Tab-separated table of C-alpha atoms in Angstrom:
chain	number	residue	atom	x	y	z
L	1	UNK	CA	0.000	0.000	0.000
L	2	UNK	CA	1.422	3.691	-0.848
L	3	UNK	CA	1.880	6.265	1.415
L	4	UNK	CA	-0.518	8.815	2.027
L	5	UNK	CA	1.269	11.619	0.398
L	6	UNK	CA	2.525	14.453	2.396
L	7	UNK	CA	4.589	17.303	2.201
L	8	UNK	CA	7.043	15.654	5.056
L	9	UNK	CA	8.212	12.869	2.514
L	10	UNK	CA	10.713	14.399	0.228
L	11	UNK	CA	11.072	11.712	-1.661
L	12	UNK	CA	8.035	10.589	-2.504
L	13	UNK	CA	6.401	11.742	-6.141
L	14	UNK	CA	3.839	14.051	-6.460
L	15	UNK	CA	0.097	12.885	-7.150
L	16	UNK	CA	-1.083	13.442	-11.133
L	17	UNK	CA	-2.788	16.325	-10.966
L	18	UNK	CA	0.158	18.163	-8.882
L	19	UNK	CA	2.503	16.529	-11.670
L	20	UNK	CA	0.633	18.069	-14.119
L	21	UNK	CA	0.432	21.518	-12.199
L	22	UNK	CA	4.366	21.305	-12.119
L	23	UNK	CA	4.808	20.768	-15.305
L	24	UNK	CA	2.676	23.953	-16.325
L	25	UNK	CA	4.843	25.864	-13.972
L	26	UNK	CA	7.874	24.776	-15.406
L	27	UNK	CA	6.654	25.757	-18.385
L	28	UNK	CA	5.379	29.408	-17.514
L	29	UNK	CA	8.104	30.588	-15.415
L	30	UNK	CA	10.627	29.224	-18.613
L	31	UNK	CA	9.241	31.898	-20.732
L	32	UNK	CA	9.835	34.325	-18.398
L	33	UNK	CA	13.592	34.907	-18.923
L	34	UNK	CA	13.113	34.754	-22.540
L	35	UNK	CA	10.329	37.454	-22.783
L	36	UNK	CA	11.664	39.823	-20.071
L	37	UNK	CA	15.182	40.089	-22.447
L	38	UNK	CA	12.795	40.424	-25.852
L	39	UNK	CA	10.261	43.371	-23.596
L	40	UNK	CA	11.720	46.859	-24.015
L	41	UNK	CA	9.284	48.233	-21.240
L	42	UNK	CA	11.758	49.883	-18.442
L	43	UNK	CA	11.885	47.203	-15.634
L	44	UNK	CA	10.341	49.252	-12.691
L	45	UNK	CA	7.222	49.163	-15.163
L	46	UNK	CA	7.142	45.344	-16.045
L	47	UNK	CA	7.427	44.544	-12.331
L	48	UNK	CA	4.003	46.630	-11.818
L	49	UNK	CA	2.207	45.480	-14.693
L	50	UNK	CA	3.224	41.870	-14.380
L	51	UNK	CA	2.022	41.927	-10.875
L	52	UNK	CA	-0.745	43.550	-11.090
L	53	UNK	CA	-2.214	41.644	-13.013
L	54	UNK	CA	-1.213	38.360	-11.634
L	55	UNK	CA	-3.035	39.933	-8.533
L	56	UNK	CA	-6.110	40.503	-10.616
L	57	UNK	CA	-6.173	37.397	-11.750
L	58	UNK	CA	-5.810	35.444	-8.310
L	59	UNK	CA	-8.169	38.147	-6.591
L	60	UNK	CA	-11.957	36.391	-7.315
L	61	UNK	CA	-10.427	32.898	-5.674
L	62	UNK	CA	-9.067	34.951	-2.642
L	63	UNK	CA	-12.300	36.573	-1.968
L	64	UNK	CA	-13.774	33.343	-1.357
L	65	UNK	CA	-11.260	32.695	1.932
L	66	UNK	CA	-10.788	34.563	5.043
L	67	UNK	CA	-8.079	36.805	5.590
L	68	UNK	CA	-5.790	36.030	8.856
L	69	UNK	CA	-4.277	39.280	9.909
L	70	UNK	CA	-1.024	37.990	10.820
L	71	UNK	CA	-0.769	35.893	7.413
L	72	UNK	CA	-1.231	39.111	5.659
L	73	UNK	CA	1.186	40.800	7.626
L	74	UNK	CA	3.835	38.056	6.166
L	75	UNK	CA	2.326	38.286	2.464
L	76	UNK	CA	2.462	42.124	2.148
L	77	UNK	CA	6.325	41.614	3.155
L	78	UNK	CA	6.938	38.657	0.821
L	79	UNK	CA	5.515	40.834	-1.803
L	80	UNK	CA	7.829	43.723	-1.183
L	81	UNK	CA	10.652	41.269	-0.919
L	82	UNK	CA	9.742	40.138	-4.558
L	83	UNK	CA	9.605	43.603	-5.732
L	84	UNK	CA	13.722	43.342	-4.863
L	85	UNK	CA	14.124	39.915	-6.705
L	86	UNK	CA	12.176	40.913	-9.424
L	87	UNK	CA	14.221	43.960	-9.924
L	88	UNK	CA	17.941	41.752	-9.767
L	89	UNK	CA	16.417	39.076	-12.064
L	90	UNK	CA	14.803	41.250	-14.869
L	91	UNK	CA	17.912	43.104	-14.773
L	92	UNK	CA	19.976	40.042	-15.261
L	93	UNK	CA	18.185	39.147	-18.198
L	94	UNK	CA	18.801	42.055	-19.921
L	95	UNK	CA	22.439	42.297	-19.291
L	96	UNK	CA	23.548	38.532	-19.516
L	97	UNK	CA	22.410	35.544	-21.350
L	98	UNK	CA	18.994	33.570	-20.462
L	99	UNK	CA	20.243	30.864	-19.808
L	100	UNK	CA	23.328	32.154	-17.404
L	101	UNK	CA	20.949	34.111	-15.336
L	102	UNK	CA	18.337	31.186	-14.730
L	103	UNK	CA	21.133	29.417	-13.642
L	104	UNK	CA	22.347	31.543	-11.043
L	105	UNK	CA	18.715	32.548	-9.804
L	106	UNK	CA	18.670	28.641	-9.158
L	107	UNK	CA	21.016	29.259	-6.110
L	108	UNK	CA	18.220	29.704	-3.971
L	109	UNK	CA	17.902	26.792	-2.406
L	110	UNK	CA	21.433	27.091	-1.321
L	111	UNK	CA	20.738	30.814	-0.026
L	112	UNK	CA	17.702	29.513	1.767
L	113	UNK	CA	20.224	26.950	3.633
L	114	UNK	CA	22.790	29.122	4.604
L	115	UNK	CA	19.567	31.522	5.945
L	116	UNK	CA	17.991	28.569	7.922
L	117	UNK	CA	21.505	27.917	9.166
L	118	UNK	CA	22.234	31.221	10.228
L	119	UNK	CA	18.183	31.236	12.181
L	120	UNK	CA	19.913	28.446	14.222
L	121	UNK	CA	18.985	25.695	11.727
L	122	UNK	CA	20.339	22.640	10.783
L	123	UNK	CA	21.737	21.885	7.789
L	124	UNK	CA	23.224	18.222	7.554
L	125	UNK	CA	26.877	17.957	6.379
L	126	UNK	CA	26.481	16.175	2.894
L	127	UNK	CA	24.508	19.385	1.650
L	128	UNK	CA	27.604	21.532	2.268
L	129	UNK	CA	29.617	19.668	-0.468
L	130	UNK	CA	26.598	20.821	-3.012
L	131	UNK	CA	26.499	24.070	-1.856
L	132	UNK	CA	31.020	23.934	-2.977
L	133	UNK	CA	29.946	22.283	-6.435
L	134	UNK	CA	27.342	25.434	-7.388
L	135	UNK	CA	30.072	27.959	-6.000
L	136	UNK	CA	32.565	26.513	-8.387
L	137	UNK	CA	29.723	27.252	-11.366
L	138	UNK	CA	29.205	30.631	-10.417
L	139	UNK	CA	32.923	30.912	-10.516
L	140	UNK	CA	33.424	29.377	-14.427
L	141	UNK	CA	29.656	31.542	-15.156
L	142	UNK	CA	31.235	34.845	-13.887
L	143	UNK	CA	34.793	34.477	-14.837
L	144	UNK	CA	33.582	33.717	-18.500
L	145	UNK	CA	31.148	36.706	-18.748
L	146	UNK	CA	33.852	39.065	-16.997
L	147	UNK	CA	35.797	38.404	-20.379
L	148	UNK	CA	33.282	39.191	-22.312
L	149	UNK	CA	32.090	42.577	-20.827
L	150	UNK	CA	31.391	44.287	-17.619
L	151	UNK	CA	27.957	44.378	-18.247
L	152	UNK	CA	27.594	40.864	-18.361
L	153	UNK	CA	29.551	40.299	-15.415
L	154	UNK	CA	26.799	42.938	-13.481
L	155	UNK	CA	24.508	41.010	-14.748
L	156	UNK	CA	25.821	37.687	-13.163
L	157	UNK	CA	25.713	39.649	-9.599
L	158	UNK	CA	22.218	41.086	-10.028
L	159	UNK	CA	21.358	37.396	-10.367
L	160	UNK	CA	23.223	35.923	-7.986
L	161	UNK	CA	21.532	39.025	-5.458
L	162	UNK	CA	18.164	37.544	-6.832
L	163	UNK	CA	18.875	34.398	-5.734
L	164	UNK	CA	19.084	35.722	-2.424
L	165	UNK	CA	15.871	37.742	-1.926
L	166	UNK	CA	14.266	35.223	-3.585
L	167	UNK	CA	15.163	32.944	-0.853
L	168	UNK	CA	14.163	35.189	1.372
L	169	UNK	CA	10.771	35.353	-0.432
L	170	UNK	CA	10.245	31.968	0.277
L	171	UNK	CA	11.125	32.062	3.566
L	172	UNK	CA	8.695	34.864	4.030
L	173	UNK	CA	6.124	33.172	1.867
L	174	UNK	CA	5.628	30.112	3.852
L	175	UNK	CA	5.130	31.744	7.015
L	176	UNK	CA	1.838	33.184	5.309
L	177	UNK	CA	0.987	30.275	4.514
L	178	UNK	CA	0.614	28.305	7.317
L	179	UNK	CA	-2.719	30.702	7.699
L	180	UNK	CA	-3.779	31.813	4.277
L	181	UNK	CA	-4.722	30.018	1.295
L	182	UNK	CA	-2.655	30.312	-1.613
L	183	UNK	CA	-4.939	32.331	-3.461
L	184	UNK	CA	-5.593	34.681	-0.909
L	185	UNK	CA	-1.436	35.007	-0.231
L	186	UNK	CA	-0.815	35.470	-3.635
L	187	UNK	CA	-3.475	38.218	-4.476
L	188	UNK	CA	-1.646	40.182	-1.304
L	189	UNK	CA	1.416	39.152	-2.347
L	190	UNK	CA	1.356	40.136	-6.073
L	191	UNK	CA	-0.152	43.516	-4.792
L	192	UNK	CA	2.481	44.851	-2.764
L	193	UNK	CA	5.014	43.835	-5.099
L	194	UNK	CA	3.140	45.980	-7.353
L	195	UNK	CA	2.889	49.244	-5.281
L	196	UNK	CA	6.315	48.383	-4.302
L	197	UNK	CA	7.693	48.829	-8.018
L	198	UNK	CA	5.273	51.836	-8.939
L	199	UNK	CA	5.968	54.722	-6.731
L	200	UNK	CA	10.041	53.300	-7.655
L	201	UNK	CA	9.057	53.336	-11.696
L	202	UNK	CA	7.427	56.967	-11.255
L	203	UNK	CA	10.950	58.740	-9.068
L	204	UNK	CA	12.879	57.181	-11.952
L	205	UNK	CA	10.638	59.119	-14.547
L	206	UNK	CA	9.973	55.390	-16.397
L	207	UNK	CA	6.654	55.728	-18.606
L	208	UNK	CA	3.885	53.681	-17.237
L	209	UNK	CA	1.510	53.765	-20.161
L	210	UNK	CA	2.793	54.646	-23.693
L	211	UNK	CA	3.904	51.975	-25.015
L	212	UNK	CA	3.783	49.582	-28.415
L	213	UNK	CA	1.354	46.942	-28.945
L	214	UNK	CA	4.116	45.059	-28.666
L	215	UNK	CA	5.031	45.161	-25.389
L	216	UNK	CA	1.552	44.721	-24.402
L	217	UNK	CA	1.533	41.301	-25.676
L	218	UNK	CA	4.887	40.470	-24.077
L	219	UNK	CA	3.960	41.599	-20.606
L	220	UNK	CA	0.343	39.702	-21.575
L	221	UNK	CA	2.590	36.646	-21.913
L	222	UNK	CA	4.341	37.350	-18.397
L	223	UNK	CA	1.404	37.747	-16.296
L	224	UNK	CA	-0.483	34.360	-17.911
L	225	UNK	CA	2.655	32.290	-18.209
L	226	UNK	CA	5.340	33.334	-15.677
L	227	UNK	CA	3.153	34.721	-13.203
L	228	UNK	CA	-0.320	32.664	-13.122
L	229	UNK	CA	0.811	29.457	-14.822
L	230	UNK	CA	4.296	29.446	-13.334
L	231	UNK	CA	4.533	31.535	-9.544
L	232	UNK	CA	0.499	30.341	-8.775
L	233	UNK	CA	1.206	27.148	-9.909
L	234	UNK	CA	4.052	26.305	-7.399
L	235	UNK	CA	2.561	28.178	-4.973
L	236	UNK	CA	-0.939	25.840	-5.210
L	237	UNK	CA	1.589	22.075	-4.707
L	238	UNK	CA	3.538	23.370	-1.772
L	239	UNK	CA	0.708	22.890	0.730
L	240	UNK	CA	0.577	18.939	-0.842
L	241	UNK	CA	4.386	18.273	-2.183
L	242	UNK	CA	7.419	18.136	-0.438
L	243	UNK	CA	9.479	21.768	-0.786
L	244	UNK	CA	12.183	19.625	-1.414
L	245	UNK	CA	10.745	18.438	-4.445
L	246	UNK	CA	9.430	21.246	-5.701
L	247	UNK	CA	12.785	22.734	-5.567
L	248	UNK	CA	14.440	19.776	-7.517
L	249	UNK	CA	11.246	19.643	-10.450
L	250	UNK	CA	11.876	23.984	-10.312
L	251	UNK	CA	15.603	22.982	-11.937
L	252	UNK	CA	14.310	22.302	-15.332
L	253	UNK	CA	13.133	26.540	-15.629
L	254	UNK	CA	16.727	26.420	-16.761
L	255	UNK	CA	17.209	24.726	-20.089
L	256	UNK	CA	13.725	25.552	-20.604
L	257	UNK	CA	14.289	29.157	-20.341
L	258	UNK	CA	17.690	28.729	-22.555
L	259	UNK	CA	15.725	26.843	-25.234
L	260	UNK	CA	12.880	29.160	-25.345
L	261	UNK	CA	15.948	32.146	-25.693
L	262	UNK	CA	17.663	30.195	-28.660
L	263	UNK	CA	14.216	29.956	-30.843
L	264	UNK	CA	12.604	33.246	-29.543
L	265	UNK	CA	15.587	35.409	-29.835
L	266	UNK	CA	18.241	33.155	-31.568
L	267	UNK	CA	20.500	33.425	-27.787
L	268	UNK	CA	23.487	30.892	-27.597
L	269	UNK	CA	25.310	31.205	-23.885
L	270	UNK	CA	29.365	31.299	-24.699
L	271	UNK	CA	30.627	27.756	-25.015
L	272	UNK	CA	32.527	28.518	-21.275
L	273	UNK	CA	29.074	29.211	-19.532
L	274	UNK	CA	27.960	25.683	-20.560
L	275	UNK	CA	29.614	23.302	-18.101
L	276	UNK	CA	29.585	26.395	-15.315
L	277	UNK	CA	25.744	25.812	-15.394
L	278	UNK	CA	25.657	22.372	-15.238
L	279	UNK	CA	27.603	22.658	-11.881
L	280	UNK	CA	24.840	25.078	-10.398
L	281	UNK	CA	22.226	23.034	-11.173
L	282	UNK	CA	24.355	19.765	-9.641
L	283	UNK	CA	25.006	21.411	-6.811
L	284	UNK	CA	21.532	22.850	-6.010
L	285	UNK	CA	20.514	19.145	-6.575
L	286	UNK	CA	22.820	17.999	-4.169
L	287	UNK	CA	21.646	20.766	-1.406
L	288	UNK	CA	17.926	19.597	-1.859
L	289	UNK	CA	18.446	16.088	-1.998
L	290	UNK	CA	20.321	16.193	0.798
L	291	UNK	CA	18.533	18.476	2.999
L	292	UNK	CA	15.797	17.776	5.196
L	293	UNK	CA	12.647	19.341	3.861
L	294	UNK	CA	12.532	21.479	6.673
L	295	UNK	CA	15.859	23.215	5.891
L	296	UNK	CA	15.403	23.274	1.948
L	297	UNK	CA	12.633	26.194	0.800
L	298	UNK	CA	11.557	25.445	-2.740
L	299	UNK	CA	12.573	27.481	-5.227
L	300	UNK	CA	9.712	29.191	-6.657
L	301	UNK	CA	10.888	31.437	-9.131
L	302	UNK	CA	10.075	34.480	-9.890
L	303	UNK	CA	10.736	34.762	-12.865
């Protein structure tokens, strides 16, 4: 007889219809890299639109749930601690390649370690020799684009700083919802990410509505794929599936993403980035597979 399946059993496969969910959010956050690169809208702009409308969309499910006061306390920060991530990745995937960037975004897991370490966590001793593997990629990744030009080099570091509050989103993200449903946390959540990134967008004089068709159907394509398909997606298993899991299944954003960037916008990462990702993505594997589920957020990924 199977186990009942519980979030507790890291390894332990999802049911079908949370495969299938997965698999939809692998592939709407994999466009997102691909069609925040091809979107000339300034960034402080596709951050509000995006979320905005991901919050409109998730809004009528919310309003059928209480809210908890405290959860929303937690959701209006994890939303203003995605502003920040948004902000390093979208700006990483205009200065470096696709499929660099995804990669380096994946170190969340590793960040969200070294945070639950540093809460007074533990983090079992195998995981560390992941967390070495990934360091060495980000090494090869940044040392490669460094020779190419500074601004893909930035672009590596606004990343790798994405990583980080996007741990940190997760972190935040789970507290809110132990008491709100993930319709309701995402509705808040999307919000203040939003209002976070306007009043920014407007003191840096970016336009807000004058803009090509164009870029109305790219940020069309962000808010149904990335944001609704991809962040609500991920959201909607973790209350089910294993974070663990989750974070392993959340790898594949990253040849998805670089595939989507080769066809979309004909995007090849320099031959030297190749194996440098592969080593981030072992690594990362390494950290969640090795980590209790407690100590291993997923990596949900904003992107």
């Amino acid at each position: 007889m199977s186990q009942p399946l519980s979030r507790d059993n890291h390894t332990q496969i999802p049911a079908r219809p949370d495969l299938i969910r997965l698999g939809l959010g692998i592939i709407g956050i994999g466009t997102s890299g691909p069609l925040i690169a091809m979107s000339a809208m300034p960034v402080l702009t596709l951050i509000f639109w995006r979320n905005l409308g991901g919050s409109l969309m998730t809004a009528p499910f919310a309003l059928r749930h209480r809210i908890d006061r405290t959860g929303a306390k937690w959701a209006i920060f994890s939303g203003i601690v995605l502003a920040l991530h948004f902000i390093g990745f979208f700006l990483a995937m205009r200065m470096t390649t696709v499929a660099a960037g995804t990669a380096l975004v994946a170190l969340q897991p590793i960040f969200a370690a070294l945070f639950v370490k540093l809460t007074g966590g533990d983090i079992p001793s195998r995981a560390w020799m992941g967390m070495f593997v990934s360091f060495g990629g980000v090494l090869l990744i940044s040392g490669v684009d460094l020779q190419i030009s500074l601004r893909a080099f930035l672009g590596d570091v606004a990343a790798i700083i994405s990583a980080a509050l996007a741990a940190v989103y997760m972190l935040v993200g789970s507290k809110a919802q132990q008491t709100l449903e993930t319709s309701t946390y995402t509705a808040i959540c999307y919000f203040f990410c939003a209002i976070t990134a306007l009043p920014m967008a407007l003191i840096a004089g970016n336009q807000i509505f004058s803009f090509e068709a164009r870029e109305w159907w790219i940020l069309l394509g962000l808010i149904f794929g990335a944001q609704f398909l991809g962040h609500t997606m991920f959201n909607s298993v973790l209350k089910r599936v294993s974070p663990a899991v989750v974070s392993l299944i959340v790898f594949f954003e990253v040849p998805v993403s670089a595939i989507l960037a080769m066809w979309w916008m004909d995007q090849r990462p320099p031959l030297g980035v190749v194996p440098g990702i592969a080593l981030i993505l072992f690594g990362c594997a390494l950290v969640v597979l090795r980590t209790r589920p407690t100590s291993a957020p997923s990596k949900e990924t904003a992107e």
